[in-house]
Amino acid sequence: MGQQNLPHDHGHNDERKIREHLPGENEIAGVSEAMKQLGDPSRLRIFWLLCHCEECVLNIAAIVNMSSPAVSHHLRLLKSSGLIVSRREGKEMYYKTADTELAQTLHYMIEKLGKITCPQEELS
Amino acid sequence: MGQQNLPHDHGHNDERKIREHLPGENEIAGVSEAMKQLGDPSRLRIFWLLCHCEECVLNIAAIVNMSSPAVSHHLRLLKSSGLIVSRREGKEMYYKTADTELAQTLHYMIEKLGKITCPQEELS
DNA sequence: TTTATGATTAAGCAATTATTTAATTGTTGA
DNA sequence: TCAACAATTAAATAATTGCTTAATCATAAA
């Protein structure tokens, strides 16, 4: 897997040490999958919302100002990534953030990243 | 901006409280932009690598097993998002992670997400 | 069993994007 | 100035994806 030697040996880096820090395929796939989910603004807004309340599809759609098929599409992706869970109550499906370490960590991260990238909006 | 009333009033949520938690457009854009960068496996691998060493394009390409134009493309995206910086030394361009709170926070996040999504790879 | 409502799925489209190959720019040394 | 090497850019392509409209599924009430 991968080359044995680097094209250039610049001296200031120990190649062995570099490769030690490289994560495996599974780790790359897992992390990028989670990041990808929240890399879409619509999905991020929905996930962020569902971190703070449980809501049905129509209400989510109204809050984020999107069509319900579009919302449903994103909910499906978030759910199959294990970031949210759903529950049926009558005709409605309620969604909320999953009670997992992954989802909680991502919630913490986006709150923190929000403050870093938008420091002036500390008011909320 | 957005509707005034939700289609359904289910009682268990205070609509005012919900809207308070909704981040503004700038915050959404900033966070999703950062997440998007690391949502691509190739870019995540490159960023991860550059968190631990400074390397030239050819070496990066060899390590992640990609062509140099492809690597150059991803480096440009990472750089214009402020996640990495570059420095020329002779014919080579050296890249490394930016010394900013954003980049450091993302580094911490991917290490943590890696452990969560791949707990068995604790050995590294 | 209808009818109405909420949610999902299907099909299609427009836009974005990751990668390849080829051409070009920038830098060093002969 | 020329040749070699590193890096970037351009053009083209294939694949992914976010969203729309229309149709279908699921549940509840008349």
mmCIF file of C-alpha atoms (C1' of nucleotides) in Angstrom:
data_model
loop_
_atom_site.group_PDB
_atom_site.id
_atom_site.type_symbol
_atom_site.label_atom_id
_atom_site.label_comp_id
_atom_site.label_asym_id
_atom_site.label_seq_id
_atom_site.Cartn_x
_atom_site.Cartn_y
_atom_site.Cartn_z
ATOM 1 C CA MET A 1 0.000 0.000 0.000
ATOM 2 C CA GLY A 2 1.534 3.268 -1.156
ATOM 3 C CA GLN A 3 5.136 3.837 -2.194
ATOM 4 C CA GLN A 4 8.069 2.775 -0.091
ATOM 5 C CA ASN A 5 10.219 5.843 -0.645
ATOM 6 C CA LEU A 6 9.399 9.488 -1.054
ATOM 7 C CA PRO A 7 10.567 11.356 -4.176
ATOM 8 C CA HIS A 8 12.409 13.894 -2.035
ATOM 9 C CA ASP A 9 14.336 13.556 1.174
ATOM 10 C CA HIS A 10 14.420 17.023 2.641
ATOM 11 C CA GLY A 11 15.968 15.999 5.892
ATOM 12 C CA HIS A 12 13.662 17.909 8.181
ATOM 13 C CA ASN A 13 11.134 15.123 8.378
ATOM 14 C CA ASP A 14 11.479 11.550 9.480
ATOM 15 C CA GLU A 15 9.566 9.536 6.964
ATOM 16 C CA ARG A 16 8.859 6.782 9.427
ATOM 17 C CA LYS A 17 7.335 9.269 11.843
ATOM 18 C CA ILE A 18 5.173 10.716 9.083
ATOM 19 C CA ARG A 19 3.655 7.409 8.153
ATOM 20 C CA GLU A 20 2.950 6.582 11.767
ATOM 21 C CA HIS A 21 0.599 9.530 11.919
ATOM 22 C CA LEU A 22 -1.317 8.501 8.837
ATOM 23 C CA PRO A 23 -4.684 7.094 9.784
ATOM 24 C CA GLY A 24 -6.016 3.950 8.182
ATOM 25 C CA GLU A 25 -8.662 3.773 5.503
ATOM 26 C CA ASN A 26 -11.416 3.038 8.009
ATOM 27 C CA GLU A 27 -10.570 6.026 10.102
ATOM 28 C CA ILE A 28 -10.449 8.309 7.063
ATOM 29 C CA ALA A 29 -13.759 6.969 5.821
ATOM 30 C CA GLY A 30 -15.473 7.315 9.179
ATOM 31 C CA VAL A 31 -14.341 10.838 9.847
ATOM 32 C CA SER A 32 -14.916 12.175 6.345
ATOM 33 C CA GLU A 33 -18.354 10.588 6.270
ATOM 34 C CA ALA A 34 -19.361 12.468 9.415
ATOM 35 C CA MET A 35 -17.821 15.696 8.190
ATOM 36 C CA LYS A 36 -19.484 15.353 4.825
ATOM 37 C CA GLN A 37 -22.910 15.222 6.418
ATOM 38 C CA LEU A 38 -22.411 18.604 8.041
ATOM 39 C CA GLY A 39 -20.552 20.032 5.080
ATOM 40 C CA ASP A 40 -23.848 20.814 3.407
ATOM 41 C CA PRO A 41 -25.448 24.021 4.743
ATOM 42 C CA SER A 42 -29.002 22.671 4.591
ATOM 43 C CA ARG A 43 -28.089 19.493 6.421
ATOM 44 C CA LEU A 44 -26.045 21.382 8.971
ATOM 45 C CA ARG A 45 -28.987 23.683 9.709
ATOM 46 C CA ILE A 46 -31.298 20.690 10.140
ATOM 47 C CA PHE A 47 -28.865 18.837 12.375
ATOM 48 C CA TRP A 48 -28.253 21.931 14.454
ATOM 49 C CA LEU A 49 -31.991 22.387 14.873
ATOM 50 C CA LEU A 50 -32.488 18.764 15.866
ATOM 51 C CA CYS A 51 -29.798 19.150 18.518
ATOM 52 C CA HIS A 52 -32.149 21.488 20.351
ATOM 53 C CA CYS A 53 -35.582 20.052 19.706
ATOM 54 C CA GLU A 54 -37.500 17.128 18.352
ATOM 55 C CA GLU A 55 -39.648 18.044 15.368
ATOM 56 C CA CYS A 56 -41.807 16.588 12.613
ATOM 57 C CA VAL A 57 -40.897 16.899 8.963
ATOM 58 C CA LEU A 58 -43.368 19.640 8.100
ATOM 59 C CA ASN A 59 -42.186 21.828 10.935
ATOM 60 C CA ILE A 60 -38.555 21.262 10.069
ATOM 61 C CA ALA A 61 -39.329 22.180 6.484
ATOM 62 C CA ALA A 62 -41.072 25.365 7.599
ATOM 63 C CA ILE A 63 -38.273 26.380 9.937
ATOM 64 C CA VAL A 64 -35.486 25.905 7.436
ATOM 65 C CA ASN A 65 -37.675 27.093 4.565
ATOM 66 C CA MET A 66 -37.402 24.059 2.343
ATOM 67 C CA SER A 67 -39.782 21.620 0.661
ATOM 68 C CA SER A 68 -40.612 18.485 2.584
ATOM 69 C CA PRO A 69 -39.165 16.133 -0.039
ATOM 70 C CA ALA A 70 -35.896 18.029 0.189
ATOM 71 C CA VAL A 71 -35.957 17.832 3.970
ATOM 72 C CA SER A 72 -36.874 14.165 3.834
ATOM 73 C CA HIS A 73 -33.903 13.559 1.590
ATOM 74 C CA HIS A 74 -31.501 15.143 4.061
ATOM 75 C CA LEU A 75 -33.106 13.410 7.019
ATOM 76 C CA ARG A 76 -32.537 10.096 5.334
ATOM 77 C CA LEU A 77 -28.836 10.857 4.857
ATOM 78 C CA LEU A 78 -28.411 12.074 8.432
ATOM 79 C CA LYS A 79 -30.201 9.039 9.745
ATOM 80 C CA SER A 80 -28.231 6.505 7.728
ATOM 81 C CA SER A 81 -25.080 8.135 9.057
ATOM 82 C CA GLY A 82 -26.356 7.546 12.570
ATOM 83 C CA LEU A 83 -26.552 11.221 13.441
ATOM 84 C CA ILE A 84 -30.300 11.409 14.036
ATOM 85 C CA VAL A 85 -33.091 9.071 15.050
ATOM 86 C CA SER A 86 -36.786 9.040 14.241
ATOM 87 C CA ARG A 87 -39.986 8.081 15.952
ATOM 88 C CA ARG A 88 -43.491 7.831 14.576
ATOM 89 C CA GLU A 89 -46.423 9.393 16.392
ATOM 90 C CA GLY A 90 -49.626 9.075 14.443
ATOM 91 C CA LYS A 91 -49.142 10.498 11.004
ATOM 92 C CA GLU A 92 -46.031 12.330 11.927
ATOM 93 C CA MET A 93 -42.411 11.296 12.061
ATOM 94 C CA TYR A 94 -40.384 13.018 14.742
ATOM 95 C CA TYR A 95 -36.698 13.468 14.312
ATOM 96 C CA LYS A 96 -34.016 14.408 16.798
ATOM 97 C CA THR A 97 -30.292 14.064 17.220
ATOM 98 C CA ALA A 98 -29.112 10.597 18.180
ATOM 99 C CA ASP A 99 -28.018 10.008 21.750
ATOM 100 C CA THR A 100 -24.541 8.856 20.793
ATOM 101 C CA GLU A 101 -21.048 10.052 21.447
ATOM 102 C CA LEU A 102 -20.609 10.784 17.748
ATOM 103 C CA ALA A 103 -23.661 13.049 17.512
ATOM 104 C CA GLN A 104 -22.893 14.813 20.799
ATOM 105 C CA THR A 105 -19.322 15.422 19.742
ATOM 106 C CA LEU A 106 -20.436 16.841 16.418
ATOM 107 C CA HIS A 107 -22.896 19.099 18.197
ATOM 108 C CA TYR A 108 -20.152 20.434 20.430
ATOM 109 C CA MET A 109 -17.924 20.906 17.403
ATOM 110 C CA ILE A 110 -20.330 22.944 15.335
ATOM 111 C CA GLU A 111 -21.096 25.195 18.288
ATOM 112 C CA LYS A 112 -17.388 25.769 18.759
ATOM 113 C CA LEU A 113 -16.693 26.231 15.054
ATOM 114 C CA GLY A 114 -19.571 28.688 14.893
ATOM 115 C CA LYS A 115 -17.955 30.847 17.534
ATOM 116 C CA ILE A 116 -14.570 30.668 15.851
ATOM 117 C CA THR A 117 -15.776 31.528 12.366
ATOM 118 C CA CYS A 118 -18.357 34.080 13.523
ATOM 119 C CA PRO A 119 -17.011 35.638 16.717
ATOM 120 C CA GLN A 120 -19.301 38.668 16.464
ATOM 121 C CA GLU A 121 -22.433 36.564 16.861
ATOM 122 C CA GLU A 122 -21.749 35.755 20.505
ATOM 123 C CA LEU A 123 -25.106 37.187 21.441
ATOM 124 C CA SER A 124 -27.043 33.958 20.868
ATOM 125 C CA MET B 1 -37.087 35.699 6.984
ATOM 126 C CA GLY B 2 -38.783 32.312 7.209
ATOM 127 C CA GLN B 3 -42.372 31.640 8.146
ATOM 128 C CA GLN B 4 -43.951 33.152 11.206
ATOM 129 C CA ASN B 5 -45.932 30.133 12.312
ATOM 130 C CA LEU B 6 -45.208 26.445 12.163
ATOM 131 C CA PRO B 7 -47.677 24.132 10.411
ATOM 132 C CA HIS B 8 -48.078 22.084 13.571
ATOM 133 C CA ASP B 9 -48.150 23.058 17.196
ATOM 134 C CA HIS B 10 -47.348 19.882 19.059
ATOM 135 C CA GLY B 11 -47.106 21.523 22.397
ATOM 136 C CA HIS B 12 -43.879 19.948 23.535
ATOM 137 C CA ASN B 13 -41.706 22.627 21.989
ATOM 138 C CA ASP B 14 -41.673 26.356 22.494
ATOM 139 C CA GLU B 15 -41.350 27.808 19.037
ATOM 140 C CA ARG B 16 -39.642 30.914 20.311
ATOM 141 C CA LYS B 17 -37.004 28.827 22.036
ATOM 142 C CA ILE B 18 -36.428 26.836 18.867
ATOM 143 C CA ARG B 19 -35.757 29.879 16.745
ATOM 144 C CA GLU B 20 -33.351 31.261 19.335
ATOM 145 C CA HIS B 21 -31.095 28.278 18.785
ATOM 146 C CA LEU B 22 -31.015 28.712 15.055
ATOM 147 C CA PRO B 23 -27.679 30.098 13.954
ATOM 148 C CA GLY B 24 -27.467 32.892 11.399
ATOM 149 C CA GLU B 25 -26.514 32.495 7.773
ATOM 150 C CA ASN B 26 -22.918 33.522 8.394
ATOM 151 C CA GLU B 27 -22.475 30.969 11.099
ATOM 152 C CA ILE B 28 -23.994 28.225 8.951
ATOM 153 C CA ALA B 29 -21.814 29.188 6.004
ATOM 154 C CA GLY B 30 -18.634 29.331 8.069
ATOM 155 C CA VAL B 31 -19.125 26.011 9.777
ATOM 156 C CA SER B 32 -20.329 24.093 6.727
ATOM 157 C CA GLU B 33 -17.455 25.478 4.681
ATOM 158 C CA ALA B 34 -14.928 24.113 7.169
ATOM 159 C CA MET B 35 -16.736 20.787 7.422
ATOM 160 C CA LYS B 36 -16.985 20.507 3.666
ATOM 161 C CA GLN B 37 -13.223 20.746 3.293
ATOM 162 C CA LEU B 38 -12.695 17.715 5.485
ATOM 163 C CA GLY B 39 -15.738 15.887 4.143
ATOM 164 C CA ASP B 40 -13.692 14.708 1.192
ATOM 165 C CA PRO B 41 -11.507 11.702 2.039
ATOM 166 C CA SER B 42 -8.561 12.822 -0.079
ATOM 167 C CA ARG B 43 -8.583 16.298 1.396
ATOM 168 C CA LEU B 44 -8.975 14.942 4.913
ATOM 169 C CA ARG B 45 -5.983 12.669 4.458
ATOM 170 C CA ILE B 46 -3.871 15.557 3.159
ATOM 171 C CA PHE B 47 -4.942 17.867 5.976
ATOM 172 C CA TRP B 48 -4.306 15.195 8.557
ATOM 173 C CA LEU B 49 -0.846 14.626 7.137
ATOM 174 C CA LEU B 50 -0.055 18.354 7.131
ATOM 175 C CA CYS B 51 -1.042 18.561 10.777
ATOM 176 C CA HIS B 52 2.004 16.451 11.556
ATOM 177 C CA CYS B 53 4.592 17.568 9.063
ATOM 178 C CA GLU B 54 5.475 20.115 6.442
ATOM 179 C CA GLU B 55 5.862 18.601 3.005
ATOM 180 C CA CYS B 56 6.280 19.457 -0.646
ATOM 181 C CA VAL B 57 3.678 18.587 -3.269
ATOM 182 C CA LEU B 58 5.471 15.609 -4.767
ATOM 183 C CA ASN B 59 5.963 14.002 -1.377
ATOM 184 C CA ILE B 60 2.362 14.605 -0.401
ATOM 185 C CA ALA B 61 1.282 13.051 -3.672
ATOM 186 C CA ALA B 62 3.485 10.004 -3.062
ATOM 187 C CA ILE B 63 2.261 9.552 0.500
ATOM 188 C CA VAL B 64 -1.425 9.754 -0.321
ATOM 189 C CA ASN B 65 -0.901 7.981 -3.638
ATOM 190 C CA MET B 66 -2.392 10.607 -5.916
ATOM 191 C CA SER B 67 -1.259 12.592 -8.964
ATOM 192 C CA SER B 68 0.301 15.961 -8.265
ATOM 193 C CA PRO B 69 -2.354 17.926 -10.184
ATOM 194 C CA ALA B 70 -5.009 16.280 -8.031
ATOM 195 C CA VAL B 71 -3.068 17.097 -4.877
ATOM 196 C CA SER B 72 -2.477 20.644 -6.072
ATOM 197 C CA HIS B 73 -6.198 21.052 -6.585
ATOM 198 C CA HIS B 74 -6.992 19.994 -3.035
ATOM 199 C CA LEU B 75 -4.179 22.099 -1.603
ATOM 200 C CA ARG B 76 -5.643 25.138 -3.313
ATOM 201 C CA LEU B 77 -9.059 24.499 -1.736
ATOM 202 C CA LEU B 78 -7.587 23.905 1.715
ATOM 203 C CA LYS B 79 -5.490 27.026 1.417
ATOM 204 C CA SER B 80 -8.315 29.286 0.273
ATOM 205 C CA SER B 81 -10.311 28.051 3.253
ATOM 206 C CA GLY B 82 -7.464 29.173 5.495
ATOM 207 C CA LEU B 83 -6.705 25.674 6.757
ATOM 208 C CA ILE B 84 -3.163 25.384 5.420
ATOM 209 C CA VAL B 85 -0.328 27.711 4.488
ATOM 210 C CA SER B 86 2.468 27.423 1.939
ATOM 211 C CA ARG B 87 6.068 28.495 1.623
ATOM 212 C CA ARG B 88 8.403 28.313 -1.314
ATOM 213 C CA GLU B 89 11.905 26.898 -0.969
ATOM 214 C CA GLY B 90 13.703 26.709 -4.267
ATOM 215 C CA LYS B 91 11.633 24.774 -6.727
ATOM 216 C CA GLU B 92 9.431 23.292 -4.054
ATOM 217 C CA MET B 93 6.329 24.541 -2.335
ATOM 218 C CA TYR B 94 6.000 23.394 1.234
ATOM 219 C CA TYR B 95 2.592 23.089 2.810
ATOM 220 C CA LYS B 96 1.545 22.709 6.415
ATOM 221 C CA THR B 97 -1.475 23.305 8.581
ATOM 222 C CA ALA B 98 -2.151 26.949 9.389
ATOM 223 C CA ASP B 99 -1.319 28.159 12.889
ATOM 224 C CA THR B 100 -4.876 29.305 13.626
ATOM 225 C CA GLU B 101 -7.535 28.405 16.128
ATOM 226 C CA LEU B 102 -9.730 27.089 13.324
ATOM 227 C CA ALA B 103 -7.114 24.692 11.983
ATOM 228 C CA GLN B 104 -6.064 23.524 15.443
ATOM 229 C CA THR B 105 -9.654 22.922 16.430
ATOM 230 C CA LEU B 106 -10.292 20.920 13.283
ATOM 231 C CA HIS B 107 -7.176 18.872 13.946
ATOM 232 C CA TYR B 108 -8.381 18.059 17.432
ATOM 233 C CA MET B 109 -11.809 17.191 16.061
ATOM 234 C CA ILE B 110 -10.647 14.729 13.457
ATOM 235 C CA GLU B 111 -8.407 12.971 15.953
ATOM 236 C CA LYS B 112 -11.355 12.653 18.303
ATOM 237 C CA LEU B 113 -13.789 11.595 15.573
ATOM 238 C CA GLY B 114 -11.270 9.032 14.415
ATOM 239 C CA LYS B 115 -11.238 7.432 17.834
ATOM 240 C CA ILE B 116 -15.019 7.475 18.052
ATOM 241 C CA THR B 117 -15.687 5.988 14.637
ATOM 242 C CA CYS B 118 -12.761 3.555 14.746
ATOM 243 C CA PRO B 119 -12.275 2.598 18.399
ATOM 244 C CA GLN B 120 -10.317 -0.544 17.537
ATOM 245 C CA GLU B 121 -7.486 1.440 15.979
ATOM 246 C CA GLU B 122 -6.300 2.837 19.306
ATOM 247 C CA LEU B 123 -2.892 1.323 18.715
ATOM 248 C CA SER B 124 -1.571 4.237 16.647
ATOM 249 C "C1'" DT C 1 -64.118 2.145 2.523
ATOM 250 C "C1'" DT C 2 -63.225 6.735 1.338
ATOM 251 C "C1'" DT C 3 -60.881 11.065 2.313
ATOM 252 C "C1'" DA C 4 -57.381 13.879 4.069
ATOM 253 C "C1'" DT C 5 -52.893 14.539 5.828
ATOM 254 C "C1'" DG C 6 -47.961 13.626 6.633
ATOM 255 C "C1'" DA C 7 -43.951 11.518 4.816
ATOM 256 C "C1'" DT C 8 -41.263 9.152 1.538
ATOM 257 C "C1'" DT C 9 -39.885 7.687 -3.005
ATOM 258 C "C1'" DA C 10 -39.079 8.133 -8.110
ATOM 259 C "C1'" DA C 11 -37.615 10.416 -12.076
ATOM 260 C "C1'" DG C 12 -35.326 14.072 -13.955
ATOM 261 C "C1'" DC C 13 -32.424 18.108 -14.064
ATOM 262 C "C1'" DA C 14 -28.948 21.488 -13.039
ATOM 263 C "C1'" DA C 15 -24.925 22.291 -10.710
ATOM 264 C "C1'" DT C 16 -20.863 21.007 -8.461
ATOM 265 C "C1'" DT C 17 -16.761 18.463 -8.127
ATOM 266 C "C1'" DA C 18 -12.863 15.087 -8.200
ATOM 267 C "C1'" DT C 19 -9.712 13.372 -11.361
ATOM 268 C "C1'" DT C 20 -7.016 12.768 -15.692
ATOM 269 C "C1'" DT C 21 -4.043 14.354 -19.418
ATOM 270 C "C1'" DA C 22 -1.769 18.035 -21.562
ATOM 271 C "C1'" DA C 23 0.025 22.473 -21.531
ATOM 272 C "C1'" DT C 24 2.122 26.247 -18.890
ATOM 273 C "C1'" DT C 25 4.565 28.774 -15.260
ATOM 274 C "C1'" DG C 26 8.394 29.227 -12.014
ATOM 275 C "C1'" DT C 27 12.944 28.090 -10.324
ATOM 276 C "C1'" DT C 28 17.572 26.078 -10.382
ATOM 277 C "C1'" DG C 29 21.808 24.626 -12.327
ATOM 278 C "C1'" DA C 30 24.568 23.416 -16.533
ATOM 279 C "C1'" DT D 1 20.251 30.464 -22.837
ATOM 280 C "C1'" DC D 2 18.907 25.990 -22.318
ATOM 281 C "C1'" DA D 3 17.530 21.831 -19.994
ATOM 282 C "C1'" DA D 4 15.499 19.647 -15.984
ATOM 283 C "C1'" DC D 5 12.420 19.609 -12.373
ATOM 284 C "C1'" DA D 6 8.502 21.196 -9.303
ATOM 285 C "C1'" DA D 7 4.088 23.026 -9.279
ATOM 286 C "C1'" DT D 8 0.067 24.933 -11.160
ATOM 287 C "C1'" DT D 9 -3.444 25.647 -14.582
ATOM 288 C "C1'" DA D 10 -6.642 24.351 -18.458
ATOM 289 C "C1'" DA D 11 -9.721 21.494 -20.698
ATOM 290 C "C1'" DA D 12 -12.440 17.620 -20.607
ATOM 291 C "C1'" DT D 13 -14.901 13.955 -18.487
ATOM 292 C "C1'" DA D 14 -17.281 11.092 -15.166
ATOM 293 C "C1'" DA D 15 -19.590 10.951 -11.034
ATOM 294 C "C1'" DT D 16 -22.014 12.839 -7.307
ATOM 295 C "C1'" DT D 17 -25.514 15.526 -5.397
ATOM 296 C "C1'" DG D 18 -29.174 18.818 -4.019
ATOM 297 C "C1'" DC D 19 -33.590 19.948 -5.382
ATOM 298 C "C1'" DT D 20 -38.108 19.968 -8.033
ATOM 299 C "C1'" DT D 21 -42.410 17.898 -9.431
ATOM 300 C "C1'" DA D 22 -45.262 14.031 -9.436
ATOM 301 C "C1'" DA D 23 -46.510 9.764 -7.677
ATOM 302 C "C1'" DT D 24 -46.815 6.502 -3.848
ATOM 303 C "C1'" DC D 25 -47.002 4.828 0.941
ATOM 304 C "C1'" DA D 26 -48.747 5.175 5.795
ATOM 305 C "C1'" DT D 27 -51.812 6.579 9.199
ATOM 306 C "C1'" DA D 28 -55.995 8.501 11.093
ATOM 307 C "C1'" DA D 29 -60.552 10.175 10.912
ATOM 308 C "C1'" DA D 30 -65.103 10.612 8.641
#
